[in-house]
PDB file of C-alpha atoms in Angstrom:
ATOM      1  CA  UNK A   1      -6.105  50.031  21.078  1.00  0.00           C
ATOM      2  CA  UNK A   2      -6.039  53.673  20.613  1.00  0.00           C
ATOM      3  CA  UNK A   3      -7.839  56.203  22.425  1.00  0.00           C
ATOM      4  CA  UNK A   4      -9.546  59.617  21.260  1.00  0.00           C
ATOM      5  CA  UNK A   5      -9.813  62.182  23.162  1.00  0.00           C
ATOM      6  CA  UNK A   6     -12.577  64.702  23.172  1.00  0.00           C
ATOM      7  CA  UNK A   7     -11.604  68.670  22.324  1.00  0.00           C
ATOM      8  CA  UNK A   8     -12.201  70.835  25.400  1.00  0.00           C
ATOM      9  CA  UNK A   9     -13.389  73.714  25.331  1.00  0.00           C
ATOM     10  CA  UNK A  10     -13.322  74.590  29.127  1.00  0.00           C
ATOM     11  CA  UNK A  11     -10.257  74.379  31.519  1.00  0.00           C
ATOM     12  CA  UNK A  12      -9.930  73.981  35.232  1.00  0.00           C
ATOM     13  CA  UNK A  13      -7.432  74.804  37.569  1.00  0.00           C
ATOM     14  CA  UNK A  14      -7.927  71.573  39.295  1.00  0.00           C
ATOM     15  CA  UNK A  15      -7.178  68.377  37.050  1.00  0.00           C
ATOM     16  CA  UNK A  16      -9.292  66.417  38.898  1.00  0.00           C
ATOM     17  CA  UNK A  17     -12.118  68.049  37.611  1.00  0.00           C
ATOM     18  CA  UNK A  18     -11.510  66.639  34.210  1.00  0.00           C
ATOM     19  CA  UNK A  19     -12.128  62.872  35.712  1.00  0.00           C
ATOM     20  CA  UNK A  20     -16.079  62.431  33.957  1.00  0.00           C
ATOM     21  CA  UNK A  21     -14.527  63.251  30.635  1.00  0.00           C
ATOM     22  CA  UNK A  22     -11.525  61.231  31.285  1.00  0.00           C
ATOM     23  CA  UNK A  23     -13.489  57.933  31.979  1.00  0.00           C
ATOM     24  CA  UNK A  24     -15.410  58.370  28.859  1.00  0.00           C
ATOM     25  CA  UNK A  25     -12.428  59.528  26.691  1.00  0.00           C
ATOM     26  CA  UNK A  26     -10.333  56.277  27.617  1.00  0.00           C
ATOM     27  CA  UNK A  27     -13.305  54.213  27.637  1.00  0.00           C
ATOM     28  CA  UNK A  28     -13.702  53.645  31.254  1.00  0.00           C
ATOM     29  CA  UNK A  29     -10.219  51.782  30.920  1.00  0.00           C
ATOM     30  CA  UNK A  30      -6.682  52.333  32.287  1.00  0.00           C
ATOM     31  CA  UNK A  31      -4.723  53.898  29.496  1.00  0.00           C
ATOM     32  CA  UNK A  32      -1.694  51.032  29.760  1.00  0.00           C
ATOM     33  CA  UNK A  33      -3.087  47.752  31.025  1.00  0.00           C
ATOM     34  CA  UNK A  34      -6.540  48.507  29.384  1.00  0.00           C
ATOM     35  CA  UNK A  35      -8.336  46.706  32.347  1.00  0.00           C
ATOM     36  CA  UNK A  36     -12.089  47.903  32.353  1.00  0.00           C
ATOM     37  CA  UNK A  37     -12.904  49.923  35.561  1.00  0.00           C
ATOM     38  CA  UNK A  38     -15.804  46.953  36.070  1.00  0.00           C
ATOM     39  CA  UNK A  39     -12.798  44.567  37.071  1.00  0.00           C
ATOM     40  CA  UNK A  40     -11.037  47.335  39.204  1.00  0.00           C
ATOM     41  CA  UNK A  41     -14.327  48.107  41.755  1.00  0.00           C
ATOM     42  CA  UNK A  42     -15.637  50.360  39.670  1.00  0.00           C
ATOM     43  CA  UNK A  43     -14.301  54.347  39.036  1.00  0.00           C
ATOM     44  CA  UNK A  44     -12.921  54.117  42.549  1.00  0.00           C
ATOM     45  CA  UNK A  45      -9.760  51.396  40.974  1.00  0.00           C
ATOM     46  CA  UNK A  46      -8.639  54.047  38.745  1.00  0.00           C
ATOM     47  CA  UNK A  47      -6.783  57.702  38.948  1.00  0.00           C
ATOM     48  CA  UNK A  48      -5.563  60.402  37.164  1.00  0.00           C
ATOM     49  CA  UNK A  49      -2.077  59.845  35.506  1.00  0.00           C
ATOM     50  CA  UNK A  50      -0.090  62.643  34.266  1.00  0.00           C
ATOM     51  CA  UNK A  51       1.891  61.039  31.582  1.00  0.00           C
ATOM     52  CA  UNK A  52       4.938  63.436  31.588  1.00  0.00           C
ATOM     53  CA  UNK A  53       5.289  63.399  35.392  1.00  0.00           C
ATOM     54  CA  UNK A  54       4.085  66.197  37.495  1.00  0.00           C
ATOM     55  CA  UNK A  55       7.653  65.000  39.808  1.00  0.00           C
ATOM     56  CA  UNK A  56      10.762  63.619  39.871  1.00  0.00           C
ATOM     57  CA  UNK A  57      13.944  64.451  37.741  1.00  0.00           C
ATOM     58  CA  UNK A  58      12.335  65.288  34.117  1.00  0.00           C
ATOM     59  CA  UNK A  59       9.272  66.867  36.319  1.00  0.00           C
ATOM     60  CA  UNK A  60       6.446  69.040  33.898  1.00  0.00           C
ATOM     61  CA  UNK A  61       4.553  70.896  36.429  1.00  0.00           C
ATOM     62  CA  UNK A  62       3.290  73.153  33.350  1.00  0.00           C
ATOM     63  CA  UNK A  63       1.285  70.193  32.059  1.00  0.00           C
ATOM     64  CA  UNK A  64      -0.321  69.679  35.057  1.00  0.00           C
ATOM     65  CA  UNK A  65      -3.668  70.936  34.055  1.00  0.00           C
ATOM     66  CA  UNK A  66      -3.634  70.290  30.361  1.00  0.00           C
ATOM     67  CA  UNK A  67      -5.686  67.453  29.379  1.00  0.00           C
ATOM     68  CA  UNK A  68      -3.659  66.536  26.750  1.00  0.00           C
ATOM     69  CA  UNK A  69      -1.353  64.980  29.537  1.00  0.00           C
ATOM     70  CA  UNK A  70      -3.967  63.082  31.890  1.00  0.00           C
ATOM     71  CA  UNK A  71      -4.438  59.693  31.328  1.00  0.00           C
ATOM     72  CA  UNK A  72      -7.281  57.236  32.752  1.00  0.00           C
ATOM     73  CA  UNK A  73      -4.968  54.681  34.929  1.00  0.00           C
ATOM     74  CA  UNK A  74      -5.525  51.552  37.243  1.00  0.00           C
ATOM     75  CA  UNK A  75      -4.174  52.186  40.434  1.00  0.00           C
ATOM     76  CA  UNK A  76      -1.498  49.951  39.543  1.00  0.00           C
ATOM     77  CA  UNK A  77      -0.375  51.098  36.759  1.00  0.00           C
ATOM     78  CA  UNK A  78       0.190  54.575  38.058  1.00  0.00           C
ATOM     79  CA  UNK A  79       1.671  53.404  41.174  1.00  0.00           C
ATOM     80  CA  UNK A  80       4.668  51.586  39.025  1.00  0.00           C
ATOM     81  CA  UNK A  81       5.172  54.497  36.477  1.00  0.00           C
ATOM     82  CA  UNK A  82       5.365  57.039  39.286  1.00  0.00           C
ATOM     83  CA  UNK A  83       7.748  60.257  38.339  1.00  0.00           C
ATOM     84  CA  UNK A  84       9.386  57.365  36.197  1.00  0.00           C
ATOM     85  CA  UNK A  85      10.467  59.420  32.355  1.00  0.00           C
ATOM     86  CA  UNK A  86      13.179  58.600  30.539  1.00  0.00           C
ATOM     87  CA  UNK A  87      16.313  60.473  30.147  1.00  0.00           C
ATOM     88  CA  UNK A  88      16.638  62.548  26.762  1.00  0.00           C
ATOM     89  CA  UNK A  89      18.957  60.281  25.147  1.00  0.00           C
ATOM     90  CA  UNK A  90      16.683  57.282  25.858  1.00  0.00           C
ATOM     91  CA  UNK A  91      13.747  58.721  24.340  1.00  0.00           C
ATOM     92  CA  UNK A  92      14.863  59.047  21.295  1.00  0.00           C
ATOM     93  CA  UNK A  93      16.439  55.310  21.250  1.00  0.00           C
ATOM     94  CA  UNK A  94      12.909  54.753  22.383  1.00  0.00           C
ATOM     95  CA  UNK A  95      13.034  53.708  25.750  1.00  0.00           C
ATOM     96  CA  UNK A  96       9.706  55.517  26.636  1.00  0.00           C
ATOM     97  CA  UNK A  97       6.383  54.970  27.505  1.00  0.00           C
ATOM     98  CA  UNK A  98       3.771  53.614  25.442  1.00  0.00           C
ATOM     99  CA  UNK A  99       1.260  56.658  24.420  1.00  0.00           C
ATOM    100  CA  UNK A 100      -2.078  54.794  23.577  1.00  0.00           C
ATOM    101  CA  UNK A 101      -3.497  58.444  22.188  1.00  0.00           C
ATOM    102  CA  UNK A 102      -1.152  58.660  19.471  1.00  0.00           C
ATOM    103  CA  UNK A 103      -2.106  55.809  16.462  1.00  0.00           C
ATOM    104  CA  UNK A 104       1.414  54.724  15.988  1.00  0.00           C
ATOM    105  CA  UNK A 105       1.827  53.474  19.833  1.00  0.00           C
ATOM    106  CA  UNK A 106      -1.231  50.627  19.277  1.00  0.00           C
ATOM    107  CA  UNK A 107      -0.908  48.480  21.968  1.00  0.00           C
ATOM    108  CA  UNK A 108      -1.010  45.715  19.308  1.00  0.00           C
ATOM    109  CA  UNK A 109       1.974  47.549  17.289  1.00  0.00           C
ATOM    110  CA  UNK A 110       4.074  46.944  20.196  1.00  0.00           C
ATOM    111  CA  UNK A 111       3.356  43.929  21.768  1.00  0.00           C
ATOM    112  CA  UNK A 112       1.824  40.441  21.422  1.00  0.00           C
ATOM    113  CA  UNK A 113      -0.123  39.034  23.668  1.00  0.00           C
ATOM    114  CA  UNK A 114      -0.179  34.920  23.750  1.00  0.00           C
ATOM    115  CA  UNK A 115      -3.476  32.546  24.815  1.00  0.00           C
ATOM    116  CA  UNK A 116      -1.706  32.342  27.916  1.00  0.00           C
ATOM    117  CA  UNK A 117      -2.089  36.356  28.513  1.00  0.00           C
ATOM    118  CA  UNK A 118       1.566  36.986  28.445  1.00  0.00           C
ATOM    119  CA  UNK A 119       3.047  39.601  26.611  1.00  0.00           C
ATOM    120  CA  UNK A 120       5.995  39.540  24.199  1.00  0.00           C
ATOM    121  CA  UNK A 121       7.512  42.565  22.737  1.00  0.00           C
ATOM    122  CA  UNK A 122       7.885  43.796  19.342  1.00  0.00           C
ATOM    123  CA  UNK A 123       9.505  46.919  19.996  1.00  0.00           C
ATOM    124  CA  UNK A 124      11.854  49.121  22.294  1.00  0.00           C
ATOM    125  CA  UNK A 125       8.783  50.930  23.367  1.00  0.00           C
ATOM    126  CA  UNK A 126       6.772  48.046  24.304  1.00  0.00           C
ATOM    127  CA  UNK A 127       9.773  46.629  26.179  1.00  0.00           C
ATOM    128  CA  UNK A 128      10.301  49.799  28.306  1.00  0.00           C
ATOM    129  CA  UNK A 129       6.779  49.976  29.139  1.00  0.00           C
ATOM    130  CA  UNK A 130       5.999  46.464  30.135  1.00  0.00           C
ATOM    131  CA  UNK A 131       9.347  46.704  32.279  1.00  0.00           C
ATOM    132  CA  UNK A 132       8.749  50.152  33.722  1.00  0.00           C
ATOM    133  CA  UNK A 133       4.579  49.276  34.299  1.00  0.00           C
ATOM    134  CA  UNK A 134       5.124  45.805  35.092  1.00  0.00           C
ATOM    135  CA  UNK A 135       2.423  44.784  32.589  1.00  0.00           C
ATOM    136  CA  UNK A 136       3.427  41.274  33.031  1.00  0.00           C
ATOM    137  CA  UNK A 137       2.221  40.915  36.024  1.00  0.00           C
ATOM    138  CA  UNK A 138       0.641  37.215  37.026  1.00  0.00           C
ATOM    139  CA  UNK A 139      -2.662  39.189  37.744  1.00  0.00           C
ATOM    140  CA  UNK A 140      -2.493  40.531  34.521  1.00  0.00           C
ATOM    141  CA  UNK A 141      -2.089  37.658  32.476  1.00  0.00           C
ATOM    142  CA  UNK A 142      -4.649  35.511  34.135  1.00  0.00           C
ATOM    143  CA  UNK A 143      -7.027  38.240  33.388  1.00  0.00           C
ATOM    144  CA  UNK A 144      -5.855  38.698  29.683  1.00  0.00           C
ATOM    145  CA  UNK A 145      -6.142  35.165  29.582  1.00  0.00           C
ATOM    146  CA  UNK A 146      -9.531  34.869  30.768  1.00  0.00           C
ATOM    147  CA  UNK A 147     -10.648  37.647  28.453  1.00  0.00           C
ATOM    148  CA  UNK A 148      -9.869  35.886  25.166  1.00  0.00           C
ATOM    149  CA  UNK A 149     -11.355  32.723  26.335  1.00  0.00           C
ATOM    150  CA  UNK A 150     -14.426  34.626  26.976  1.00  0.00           C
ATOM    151  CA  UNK A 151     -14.181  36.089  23.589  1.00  0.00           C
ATOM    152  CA  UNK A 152     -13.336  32.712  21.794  1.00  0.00           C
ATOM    153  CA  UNK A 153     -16.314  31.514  23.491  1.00  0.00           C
ATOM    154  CA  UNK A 154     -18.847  34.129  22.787  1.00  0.00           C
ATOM    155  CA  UNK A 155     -17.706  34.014  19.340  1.00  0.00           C
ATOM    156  CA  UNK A 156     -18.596  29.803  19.006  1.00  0.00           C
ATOM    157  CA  UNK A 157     -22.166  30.210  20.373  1.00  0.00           C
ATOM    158  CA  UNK A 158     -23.207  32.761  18.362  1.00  0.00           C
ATOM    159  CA  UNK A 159     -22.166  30.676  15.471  1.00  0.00           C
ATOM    160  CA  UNK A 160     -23.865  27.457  17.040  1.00  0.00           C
ATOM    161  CA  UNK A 161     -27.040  29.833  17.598  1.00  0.00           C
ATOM    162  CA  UNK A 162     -26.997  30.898  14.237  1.00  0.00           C
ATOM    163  CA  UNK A 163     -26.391  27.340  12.792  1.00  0.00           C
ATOM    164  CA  UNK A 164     -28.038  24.830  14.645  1.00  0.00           C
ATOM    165  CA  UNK A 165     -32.028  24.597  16.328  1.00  0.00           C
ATOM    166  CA  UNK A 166     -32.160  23.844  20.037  1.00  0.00           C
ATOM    167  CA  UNK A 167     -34.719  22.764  21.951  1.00  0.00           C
ATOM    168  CA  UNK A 168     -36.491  25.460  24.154  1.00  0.00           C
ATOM    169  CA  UNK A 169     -34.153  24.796  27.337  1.00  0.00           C
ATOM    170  CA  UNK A 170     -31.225  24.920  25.672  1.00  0.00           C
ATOM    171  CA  UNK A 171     -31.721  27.766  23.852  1.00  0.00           C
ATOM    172  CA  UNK A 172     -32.579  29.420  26.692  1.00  0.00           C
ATOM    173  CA  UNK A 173     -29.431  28.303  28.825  1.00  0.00           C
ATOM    174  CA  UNK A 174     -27.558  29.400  25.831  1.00  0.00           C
ATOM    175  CA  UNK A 175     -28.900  32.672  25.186  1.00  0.00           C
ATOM    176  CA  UNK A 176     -27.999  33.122  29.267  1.00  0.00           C
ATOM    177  CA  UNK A 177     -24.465  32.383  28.895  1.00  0.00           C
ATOM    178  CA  UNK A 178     -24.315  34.638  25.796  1.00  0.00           C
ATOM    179  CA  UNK A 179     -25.718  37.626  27.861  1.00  0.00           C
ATOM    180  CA  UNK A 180     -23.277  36.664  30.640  1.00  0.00           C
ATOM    181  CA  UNK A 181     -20.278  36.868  28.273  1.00  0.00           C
ATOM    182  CA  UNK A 182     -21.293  39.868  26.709  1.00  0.00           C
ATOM    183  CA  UNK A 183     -21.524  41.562  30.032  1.00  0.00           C
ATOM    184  CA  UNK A 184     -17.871  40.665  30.740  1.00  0.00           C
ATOM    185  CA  UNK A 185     -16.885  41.759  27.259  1.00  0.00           C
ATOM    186  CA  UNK A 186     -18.764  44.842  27.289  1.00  0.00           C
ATOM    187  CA  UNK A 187     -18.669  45.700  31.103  1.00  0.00           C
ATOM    188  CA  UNK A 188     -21.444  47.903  32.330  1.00  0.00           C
ATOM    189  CA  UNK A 189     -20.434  51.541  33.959  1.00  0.00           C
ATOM    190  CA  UNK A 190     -21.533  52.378  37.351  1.00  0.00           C
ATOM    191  CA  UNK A 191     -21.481  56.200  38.802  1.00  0.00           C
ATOM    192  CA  UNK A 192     -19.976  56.246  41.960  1.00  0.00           C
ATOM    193  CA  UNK A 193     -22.053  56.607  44.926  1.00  0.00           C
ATOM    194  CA  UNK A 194     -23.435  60.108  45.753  1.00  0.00           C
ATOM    195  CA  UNK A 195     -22.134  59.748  49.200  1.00  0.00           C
ATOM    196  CA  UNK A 196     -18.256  59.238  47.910  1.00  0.00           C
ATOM    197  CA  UNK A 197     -18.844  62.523  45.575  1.00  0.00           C
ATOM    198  CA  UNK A 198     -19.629  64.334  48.721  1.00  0.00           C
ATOM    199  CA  UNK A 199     -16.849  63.812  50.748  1.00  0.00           C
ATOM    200  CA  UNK A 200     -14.615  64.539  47.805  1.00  0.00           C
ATOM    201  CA  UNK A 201     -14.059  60.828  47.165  1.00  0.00           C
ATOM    202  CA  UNK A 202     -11.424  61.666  44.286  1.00  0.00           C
ATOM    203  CA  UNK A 203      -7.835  60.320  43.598  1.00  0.00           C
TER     204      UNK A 203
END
């Protein structure tokens, strides 16, 4: 997956401003796990990541504000990459972080993911990050896993429902599931609660 992100045309001083058009741009994901927000609790399971580190050793405090560098991330996620960059000379072996806005770093370019939800590499990149985010976490995989059987199974009744006739019941306990699936596939969005937005409920 590769995300686009919008052109803005007004900047803030405080990068948490930027988090409505953040959600939308990364498609209410985390940037490196790609877990929707609906499996996190909602907005609340997710900050603002600053992909070249606002801390640490190769710090950037003069991205701090630029969109360009904020990235929609699970709690997680962000927690494990921290101030984590690499050094210069890794970079360009390319020991660095997965960037899921450019279209070269496709999360499918540099990694596989098995039925199982566990993820092999196919490049340095994808190694570094999966080390450096722990994105093979047991959590992880069970919910990767679950995913494509949801998807595997979504996929089957529409064919059945487009094959075969059922009787009324059926149909109807079919056409259930099939809404039930799609809602896990296609996760509604929830604002957060007026009551969190006034007591500056932000990450």
């Amino acid at each position: 997956m590769v995300f686009t992100r919008r052109v803005i045309t007004r900047t803030y001083a405080d990068y948490t401003r930027y988090r409505p058009a953040l959600r939308q741009d990364f498609l209410y994901r985390c940037a490196y796990c790609l877990r929707h927000e609906y499996f996190l609790g909602g907005e609340a399971g997710c900050v603002i990541d600053h992909h070249r580190p606002k801390g640490g050793l190769y710090a950037r405090p003069d991205l701090l504000t630029v969109y360009q560098n904020l990235y929609w991330c699970c709690h997680e996620c962000n927690g494990n990459k921290g101030d984590t960059w690499p050094a210069p000379e890794q970079y360009t072996a390319g020991q660095r972080f997965l960037d899921p806005c450019k279209p070269e770093d496709d999360h499918n370019l540099h990694w596989h993911v098995a039925d199982n939800g566990t993820r092999t590499a196919l490049t340095t990149v994808g190694t570094y990050t999966i080390a450096k985010l722990v994105l093979d976490r047991e959590g992880l995989n069970y919910h990767r896993q679950r995913l494509m059987r949801w998807e595997r199974e979504y996929a089957e009744l529409v064919a059945a429902l487009e094959a075969w006739e059922f009787e009324p019941t059926m149909q109807a306990l079919l056409e259930a599931r099939l809404t039930e699936l799609r809602t896990w596939l296609e996760p509604p969005v929830f604002p957060r609660s007026k009551h969190k937005q006034e007591r500056g409920g932000i990450s």
